[in-house]
Short mmCIF file of N, CA and C and ligand atoms in Angstrom, two decimals:
data_model
loop_
_atom_site.label_atom_id
_atom_site.label_comp_id
_atom_site.label_asym_id
_atom_site.label_seq_id
_atom_site.Cartn_x
_atom_site.Cartn_y
_atom_site.Cartn_z
N MET A 1 5.85 -3.88 -12.50
CA MET A 1 4.78 -3.62 -13.06
C MET A 1 4.02 -3.32 -15.12
N GLN A 2 2.60 -3.54 -14.51
CA GLN A 2 2.30 -4.12 -16.29
C GLN A 2 2.46 -3.31 -17.20
N LYS A 3 2.48 -3.82 -18.61
CA LYS A 3 3.19 -3.37 -19.98
C LYS A 3 2.91 -2.22 -20.34
N ASN A 4 1.11 -1.42 -19.59
CA ASN A 4 0.12 -0.62 -19.96
C ASN A 4 0.38 -0.34 -18.67
N GLN A 5 1.18 1.48 -18.47
CA GLN A 5 1.42 1.57 -17.78
C GLN A 5 -0.50 2.09 -16.62
N ASN A 6 -0.97 2.99 -17.31
CA ASN A 6 -2.04 3.56 -18.03
C ASN A 6 -2.92 3.10 -17.73
N VAL A 7 -3.40 1.77 -17.24
CA VAL A 7 -4.34 1.24 -17.21
C VAL A 7 -3.68 -0.17 -16.09
N TYR A 8 -5.61 -0.07 -14.92
CA TYR A 8 -5.46 -0.81 -13.99
C TYR A 8 -5.65 -2.44 -14.43
N ASP A 9 -4.88 -2.96 -14.22
CA ASP A 9 -5.02 -4.54 -14.32
C ASP A 9 -5.24 -5.39 -13.10
N LYS A 10 -6.56 -5.93 -13.46
CA LYS A 10 -7.50 -6.27 -12.72
C LYS A 10 -7.36 -7.97 -12.23
N GLU A 11 -6.13 -8.11 -12.68
CA GLU A 11 -5.42 -9.52 -11.74
C GLU A 11 -3.78 -9.16 -11.45
N ASN A 12 -3.99 -8.11 -11.20
CA ASN A 12 -2.94 -7.75 -9.74
C ASN A 12 -3.19 -8.10 -8.61
N ILE A 13 -1.59 -8.94 -7.53
CA ILE A 13 -1.57 -9.80 -6.64
C ILE A 13 -3.07 -9.04 -5.41
N PHE A 14 -3.36 -7.55 -5.59
CA PHE A 14 -3.30 -6.66 -4.37
C PHE A 14 -5.48 -6.61 -5.06
N ALA A 15 -5.45 -6.56 -6.24
CA ALA A 15 -6.75 -7.15 -6.02
C ALA A 15 -7.58 -8.42 -6.18
N LYS A 16 -6.08 -9.31 -6.55
CA LYS A 16 -6.90 -11.24 -5.68
C LYS A 16 -6.74 -11.09 -4.66
N ILE A 17 -6.37 -10.47 -3.32
CA ILE A 17 -6.79 -10.23 -2.07
C ILE A 17 -8.01 -9.12 -1.74
N LEU A 18 -7.63 -8.54 -2.53
CA LEU A 18 -9.00 -8.20 -2.43
C LEU A 18 -11.24 -8.31 -2.25
N ARG A 19 -10.50 -9.41 -3.77
CA ARG A 19 -11.69 -10.30 -4.30
C ARG A 19 -11.93 -11.47 -3.68
N GLY A 20 -10.75 -11.59 -2.35
CA GLY A 20 -10.13 -13.09 -1.56
C GLY A 20 -10.31 -13.96 -2.68
N GLU A 21 -9.57 -14.15 -3.12
CA GLU A 21 -8.92 -14.73 -4.34
C GLU A 21 -7.93 -15.53 -3.14
N ILE A 22 -7.01 -14.55 -2.76
CA ILE A 22 -5.21 -15.60 -2.09
C ILE A 22 -5.40 -14.77 -0.27
N PRO A 23 -5.51 -15.47 -0.18
CA PRO A 23 -5.26 -15.10 1.24
C PRO A 23 -4.62 -13.85 2.00
N CYS A 24 -4.93 -12.52 3.19
CA CYS A 24 -3.61 -11.95 3.35
C CYS A 24 -3.78 -12.13 5.34
N THR A 25 -2.40 -11.67 5.60
CA THR A 25 -3.12 -11.46 6.88
C THR A 25 -3.62 -10.55 7.21
N LYS A 26 -4.82 -9.89 7.09
CA LYS A 26 -5.59 -8.98 7.51
C LYS A 26 -5.36 -7.70 8.96
N VAL A 27 -5.02 -7.06 8.63
CA VAL A 27 -4.83 -6.18 10.52
C VAL A 27 -5.51 -4.38 10.13
N TYR A 28 -6.10 -5.27 9.75
CA TYR A 28 -7.70 -3.82 9.68
C TYR A 28 -7.89 -3.08 8.32
N GLU A 29 -9.54 -3.62 8.17
CA GLU A 29 -10.48 -3.25 7.04
C GLU A 29 -11.32 -2.00 7.53
N ASP A 30 -12.06 -1.50 6.03
CA ASP A 30 -12.31 -0.12 7.41
C ASP A 30 -13.45 0.15 5.55
N GLU A 31 -14.66 0.52 5.26
CA GLU A 31 -15.66 0.80 3.85
C GLU A 31 -14.81 1.05 2.79
N PHE A 32 -13.00 2.23 2.88
CA PHE A 32 -12.33 2.12 1.53
C PHE A 32 -11.63 1.55 2.23
N SER A 33 -11.05 0.71 2.28
CA SER A 33 -9.16 0.61 2.86
C SER A 33 -9.13 -0.83 3.61
N LEU A 34 -7.94 -1.98 2.92
CA LEU A 34 -8.19 -2.91 3.74
C LEU A 34 -6.08 -2.83 3.91
N ALA A 35 -6.03 -3.14 5.27
CA ALA A 35 -4.05 -3.31 5.61
C ALA A 35 -4.41 -4.56 5.83
N PHE A 36 -2.58 -4.87 5.57
CA PHE A 36 -2.26 -6.75 5.47
C PHE A 36 -1.16 -6.75 5.62
N ASN A 37 -0.01 -7.88 6.72
CA ASN A 37 1.08 -7.80 6.72
C ASN A 37 1.86 -7.97 5.67
N ASP A 38 3.08 -7.63 4.22
CA ASP A 38 3.83 -7.75 3.75
C ASP A 38 4.00 -9.22 3.67
N ILE A 39 4.26 -9.77 2.79
CA ILE A 39 4.30 -11.03 3.05
C ILE A 39 6.13 -11.54 3.88
N ASN A 40 6.32 -9.76 2.75
CA ASN A 40 7.96 -10.02 2.30
C ASN A 40 8.82 -9.11 3.63
N PRO A 41 8.41 -8.99 4.65
CA PRO A 41 8.32 -8.24 5.21
C PRO A 41 10.28 -7.60 5.39
N GLN A 42 10.06 -5.82 5.55
CA GLN A 42 11.64 -5.15 5.07
C GLN A 42 11.87 -4.95 6.88
N SER A 43 11.13 -4.77 7.80
CA SER A 43 11.40 -4.79 9.51
C SER A 43 10.15 -5.03 10.25
N GLN A 44 9.98 -5.51 11.48
CA GLN A 44 9.64 -6.45 12.59
C GLN A 44 8.55 -6.09 11.78
N ILE A 45 7.73 -4.53 11.75
CA ILE A 45 6.35 -4.51 10.97
C ILE A 45 6.48 -3.61 9.97
N HIS A 46 5.32 -3.96 9.10
CA HIS A 46 5.62 -4.33 7.50
C HIS A 46 4.49 -4.47 6.73
N ILE A 47 3.85 -2.69 7.11
CA ILE A 47 2.64 -3.46 6.83
C ILE A 47 1.71 -2.69 5.65
N LEU A 48 1.63 -3.12 4.61
CA LEU A 48 1.03 -2.71 3.88
C LEU A 48 -0.93 -2.15 3.50
N VAL A 49 -0.82 -0.47 2.81
CA VAL A 49 -2.32 -0.25 3.95
C VAL A 49 -2.58 0.15 1.82
N ILE A 50 -3.92 -0.31 1.49
CA ILE A 50 -4.66 -0.32 0.23
C ILE A 50 -5.31 0.74 -0.08
N PRO A 51 -6.12 1.53 -1.26
CA PRO A 51 -7.58 1.42 -0.75
C PRO A 51 -8.23 -0.04 -1.95
N LYS A 52 -9.87 -0.47 -1.41
CA LYS A 52 -10.59 -0.72 -2.17
C LYS A 52 -10.50 -0.50 -3.61
N GLY A 53 -10.79 0.44 -2.86
CA GLY A 53 -10.89 1.30 -5.18
C GLY A 53 -9.59 0.45 -6.35
N GLU A 54 -10.35 0.72 -7.91
CA GLU A 54 -9.25 0.34 -8.43
C GLU A 54 -7.48 1.50 -8.34
N TYR A 55 -6.90 1.61 -8.03
CA TYR A 55 -5.70 2.91 -8.74
C TYR A 55 -4.63 2.43 -8.67
N ILE A 56 -4.38 2.55 -9.64
CA ILE A 56 -2.88 2.29 -9.92
C ILE A 56 -1.81 1.87 -9.23
N SER A 57 -1.31 3.79 -8.64
CA SER A 57 -0.38 4.00 -7.88
C SER A 57 -1.03 5.04 -7.00
N PHE A 58 0.49 5.98 -6.34
CA PHE A 58 0.00 7.86 -5.91
C PHE A 58 -0.88 8.10 -6.91
N ASP A 59 -0.38 8.04 -7.64
CA ASP A 59 -0.94 9.64 -9.16
C ASP A 59 -1.90 8.95 -9.29
N ASP A 60 -2.41 7.83 -10.14
CA ASP A 60 -3.21 7.61 -9.86
C ASP A 60 -4.67 8.12 -9.01
N PHE A 61 -4.00 7.05 -7.65
CA PHE A 61 -4.78 7.51 -7.10
C PHE A 61 -6.19 9.79 -6.20
N SER A 62 -4.40 9.73 -6.33
CA SER A 62 -4.54 11.29 -5.83
C SER A 62 -5.51 12.19 -7.16
N GLY A 63 -5.39 11.76 -8.41
CA GLY A 63 -5.94 12.50 -9.01
C GLY A 63 -8.21 11.65 -9.35
N LYS A 64 -7.79 10.96 -9.23
CA LYS A 64 -8.95 9.78 -9.58
C LYS A 64 -9.80 9.69 -8.37
N ALA A 65 -9.35 9.91 -6.88
CA ALA A 65 -9.63 9.64 -5.47
C ALA A 65 -11.38 10.68 -5.47
N SER A 66 -12.31 9.67 -5.01
CA SER A 66 -12.56 11.25 -4.89
C SER A 66 -12.45 11.47 -2.73
N SER A 67 -12.55 12.76 -2.70
CA SER A 67 -11.82 14.04 -1.52
C SER A 67 -12.29 12.51 -0.25
N LYS A 68 -14.12 11.50 -0.09
CA LYS A 68 -13.77 11.10 1.04
C LYS A 68 -13.06 10.34 0.65
N GLU A 69 -12.29 9.16 -0.74
CA GLU A 69 -11.55 8.37 -0.48
C GLU A 69 -10.37 8.89 0.40
N ILE A 70 -10.04 9.94 -0.64
CA ILE A 70 -8.41 10.20 0.16
C ILE A 70 -8.30 10.38 1.82
N ILE A 71 -9.23 11.18 2.58
CA ILE A 71 -9.42 10.71 3.77
C ILE A 71 -9.47 10.38 4.48
N SER A 72 -10.23 9.65 3.90
CA SER A 72 -10.43 8.35 4.91
C SER A 72 -9.72 7.33 4.89
N PHE A 73 -8.90 7.69 3.06
CA PHE A 73 -7.28 5.96 2.68
C PHE A 73 -6.44 7.06 3.81
N PHE A 74 -5.73 8.03 4.14
CA PHE A 74 -4.55 8.29 4.81
C PHE A 74 -5.26 8.82 6.21
N LYS A 75 -6.88 8.35 6.34
CA LYS A 75 -6.53 8.64 7.84
C LYS A 75 -6.61 6.88 8.83
N SER A 76 -6.69 5.93 7.71
CA SER A 76 -7.60 4.78 7.60
C SER A 76 -5.38 3.93 8.00
N ILE A 77 -3.96 4.92 7.88
CA ILE A 77 -2.92 4.98 7.55
C ILE A 77 -2.21 4.51 9.46
N SER A 78 -3.18 6.57 10.00
CA SER A 78 -2.88 6.41 11.14
C SER A 78 -3.35 5.45 11.80
N GLU A 79 -4.63 4.80 11.65
CA GLU A 79 -5.68 4.18 12.71
C GLU A 79 -4.89 2.50 12.80
N VAL A 80 -4.17 2.20 11.84
CA VAL A 80 -3.42 1.15 11.67
C VAL A 80 -1.57 1.67 13.00
N ALA A 81 -1.60 2.34 11.72
CA ALA A 81 -0.19 2.49 12.83
C ALA A 81 -0.59 3.12 14.64
N LYS A 82 -1.38 3.28 15.08
CA LYS A 82 -2.00 3.48 16.35
C LYS A 82 -1.81 2.16 16.94
N GLN A 83 -3.15 1.36 15.91
CA GLN A 83 -3.67 -0.16 15.89
C GLN A 83 -2.96 -1.29 15.60
N VAL A 84 -1.05 -0.95 15.98
CA VAL A 84 0.26 -1.63 16.18
C VAL A 84 1.60 -1.26 17.27
N GLY A 85 0.82 0.36 17.52
CA GLY A 85 1.31 0.44 18.42
C GLY A 85 2.65 1.06 17.80
N VAL A 86 2.74 1.31 16.54
CA VAL A 86 4.65 2.20 15.76
C VAL A 86 4.33 3.86 16.48
N ASP A 87 3.16 4.27 15.95
CA ASP A 87 1.98 5.38 16.20
C ASP A 87 4.02 6.30 17.43
N ARG A 88 4.21 5.45 18.20
CA ARG A 88 4.93 5.91 19.75
C ARG A 88 6.04 5.87 19.69
N SER A 89 5.98 4.96 19.35
CA SER A 89 8.42 4.21 19.19
C SER A 89 8.60 4.78 17.21
N GLY A 90 7.36 4.97 16.84
CA GLY A 90 8.14 6.13 15.22
C GLY A 90 7.76 5.24 13.85
N TYR A 91 7.52 5.70 13.18
CA TYR A 91 7.51 4.42 11.95
C TYR A 91 7.96 5.45 9.92
N ARG A 92 7.91 4.61 9.97
CA ARG A 92 8.19 5.42 7.90
C ARG A 92 6.52 4.93 7.46
N ILE A 93 6.39 5.88 6.80
CA ILE A 93 5.27 5.39 5.54
C ILE A 93 6.13 5.50 3.95
N ILE A 94 6.30 4.03 2.14
CA ILE A 94 7.02 4.49 2.03
C ILE A 94 5.50 4.48 0.56
N SER A 95 5.06 5.43 -0.31
CA SER A 95 4.32 4.59 -1.17
C SER A 95 5.51 4.88 -2.85
N ASN A 96 5.41 4.05 -3.85
CA ASN A 96 6.37 3.35 -5.21
C ASN A 96 5.09 4.26 -6.35
N HIS A 97 5.53 4.70 -6.99
CA HIS A 97 5.01 4.68 -7.51
C HIS A 97 5.66 4.89 -8.97
N GLY A 98 5.69 3.74 -9.93
CA GLY A 98 6.43 3.31 -11.16
C GLY A 98 7.72 3.87 -11.12
N LEU A 99 8.31 2.96 -12.93
CA LEU A 99 9.45 2.44 -12.77
C LEU A 99 10.42 2.72 -12.51
N ASP A 100 10.65 3.85 -12.13
CA ASP A 100 11.96 3.96 -11.21
C ASP A 100 12.01 4.29 -9.99
N SER A 101 11.31 3.60 -8.82
CA SER A 101 10.65 3.64 -8.05
C SER A 101 10.47 2.17 -7.85
N HIS A 102 10.80 1.09 -8.80
CA HIS A 102 10.67 0.00 -8.38
C HIS A 102 9.23 -0.68 -7.25
N GLN A 103 7.62 -0.05 -8.51
CA GLN A 103 7.19 -0.55 -7.79
C GLN A 103 6.75 -1.42 -8.15
N GLU A 104 5.85 -3.06 -7.71
CA GLU A 104 5.74 -4.48 -8.09
C GLU A 104 4.52 -4.54 -8.93
N VAL A 105 3.61 -3.44 -7.59
CA VAL A 105 2.16 -3.90 -7.96
C VAL A 105 1.37 -2.94 -8.45
N PRO A 106 0.58 -3.00 -9.15
CA PRO A 106 0.15 -2.08 -9.90
C PRO A 106 -0.95 -1.93 -8.80
N HIS A 107 -0.77 -1.66 -8.00
CA HIS A 107 -2.59 -1.59 -7.32
C HIS A 107 -1.52 -0.91 -6.11
N PHE A 108 -2.02 0.38 -5.95
CA PHE A 108 -1.62 1.11 -4.94
C PHE A 108 -1.80 1.22 -3.66
N HIS A 109 -0.62 0.82 -2.64
CA HIS A 109 -0.14 0.75 -1.38
C HIS A 109 1.31 1.66 -0.95
N VAL A 110 0.53 2.10 0.33
CA VAL A 110 1.90 1.67 1.02
C VAL A 110 2.16 1.40 2.52
N HIS A 111 3.09 1.05 2.46
CA HIS A 111 4.31 0.49 2.54
C HIS A 111 4.00 1.57 4.30
N ILE A 112 3.50 1.20 5.18
CA ILE A 112 3.86 1.43 7.55
C ILE A 112 5.38 0.31 7.28
N LEU A 113 6.15 0.36 7.89
CA LEU A 113 7.90 -0.04 8.19
C LEU A 113 8.04 0.87 9.69
N GLY A 114 8.15 -0.15 10.75
CA GLY A 114 9.28 0.08 11.71
C GLY A 114 8.90 -1.10 12.44
N GLY A 115 8.24 -1.44 13.83
CA GLY A 115 9.13 -2.15 15.28
C GLY A 115 10.67 -2.41 15.47
N ASN A 116 11.09 -0.98 14.92
CA ASN A 116 12.23 -1.35 14.78
C ASN A 116 13.19 -0.21 14.23
N PRO A 117 14.09 0.44 15.84
CA PRO A 117 15.56 1.41 14.14
C PRO A 117 14.97 0.78 13.03
N LEU A 118 14.64 1.98 12.53
CA LEU A 118 15.48 1.81 10.57
C LEU A 118 15.85 2.47 9.65
N GLY A 119 17.06 2.06 9.07
CA GLY A 119 17.47 2.84 8.35
C GLY A 119 17.75 3.52 7.37
N SER A 120 18.46 4.33 6.44
CA SER A 120 18.22 5.79 5.71
C SER A 120 17.22 5.53 4.47
N LEU A 121 16.53 5.91 5.04
CA LEU A 121 15.26 6.21 4.29
C LEU A 121 15.49 5.46 2.44
N LEU A 122 16.71 6.27 2.15
CA LEU A 122 16.70 5.63 0.73
C LEU A 122 18.29 4.38 0.90
N VAL A 123 18.61 3.75 0.61
CA VAL A 123 19.70 2.59 0.23
C VAL A 123 20.53 3.73 -1.22
N LYS A 124 21.88 3.64 -0.77
CA LYS A 124 22.80 4.05 -1.01
C LYS A 124 23.11 3.72 -2.95
N GLY A 125 23.37 3.98 -3.85
CA GLY A 125 23.99 3.40 -4.79
C GLY A 125 23.33 3.82 -5.95
N GLY A 126 22.07 3.94 -5.46
CA GLY A 126 21.21 4.12 -6.46
C GLY A 126 21.96 5.33 -7.77
N LYS A 127 21.57 5.14 -9.52
CA LYS A 127 21.72 6.47 -10.24
C LYS A 127 21.52 7.39 -10.42
P1 AMP B 201 6.48 -2.60 -4.31
O1 AMP B 201 7.12 -2.36 -4.52
O2 AMP B 201 5.97 -0.59 -3.39
O3 AMP B 201 5.43 -2.52 -5.50
O4 AMP B 201 5.87 -3.68 -3.23
C1 AMP B 201 5.40 -4.10 -3.29
C2 AMP B 201 4.82 -5.03 -2.00
O5 AMP B 201 4.20 -6.03 -2.03
C3 AMP B 201 5.95 -5.76 -1.82
O6 AMP B 201 6.97 -5.45 -0.48
C4 AMP B 201 6.25 -6.69 -1.93
O7 AMP B 201 6.66 -7.93 -0.20
C5 AMP B 201 4.54 -7.09 -1.16
N1 AMP B 201 3.04 -8.63 -1.46
C6 AMP B 201 3.12 -9.55 -2.83
N2 AMP B 201 3.26 -10.30 -2.81
C7 AMP B 201 2.13 -9.67 -1.29
C8 AMP B 201 1.15 -11.44 -0.62
N3 AMP B 201 0.54 -12.07 -0.95
N4 AMP B 201 0.62 -10.84 -0.19
C9 AMP B 201 1.23 -10.01 0.65
N5 AMP B 201 2.28 -8.76 -0.25
C10 AMP B 201 2.82 -9.15 -0.90
#
């Protein structure tokens, strides 16, 4: 996470992907959302869905985005899941907010994980 967690960092890696400055393997795009493969997949299917607007985390998005953006964004997640077929086999969505969650990239994103049986929700041993 950036030092000032309340200010959107325009140089974060997903902002650069949105501006086309660095590549991604695009899975889906619409007016409000972009989805692409995670560079370090934790399951056979591991896709990140991000809003095109500048939101730091789920907390920021849910507080500041318009209803239209929020509805469209969450519909885009299920659309992506359908597109890759995990709506039938099952999938998990995760979004990390802030330090305790280990959010690494300070642009709101939802992970879609699936394509194989997933383990426990949380790795045991966290304090
Ligand atoms: P989080 O810990 O929830 O912030 O997750 C950030 C995710 O972004 C991790 O799963 C990374 O593997 C992924 N990631 C980082 N850089 C890239 C990139 N350039 N393209 C795709 N995924 C990335």
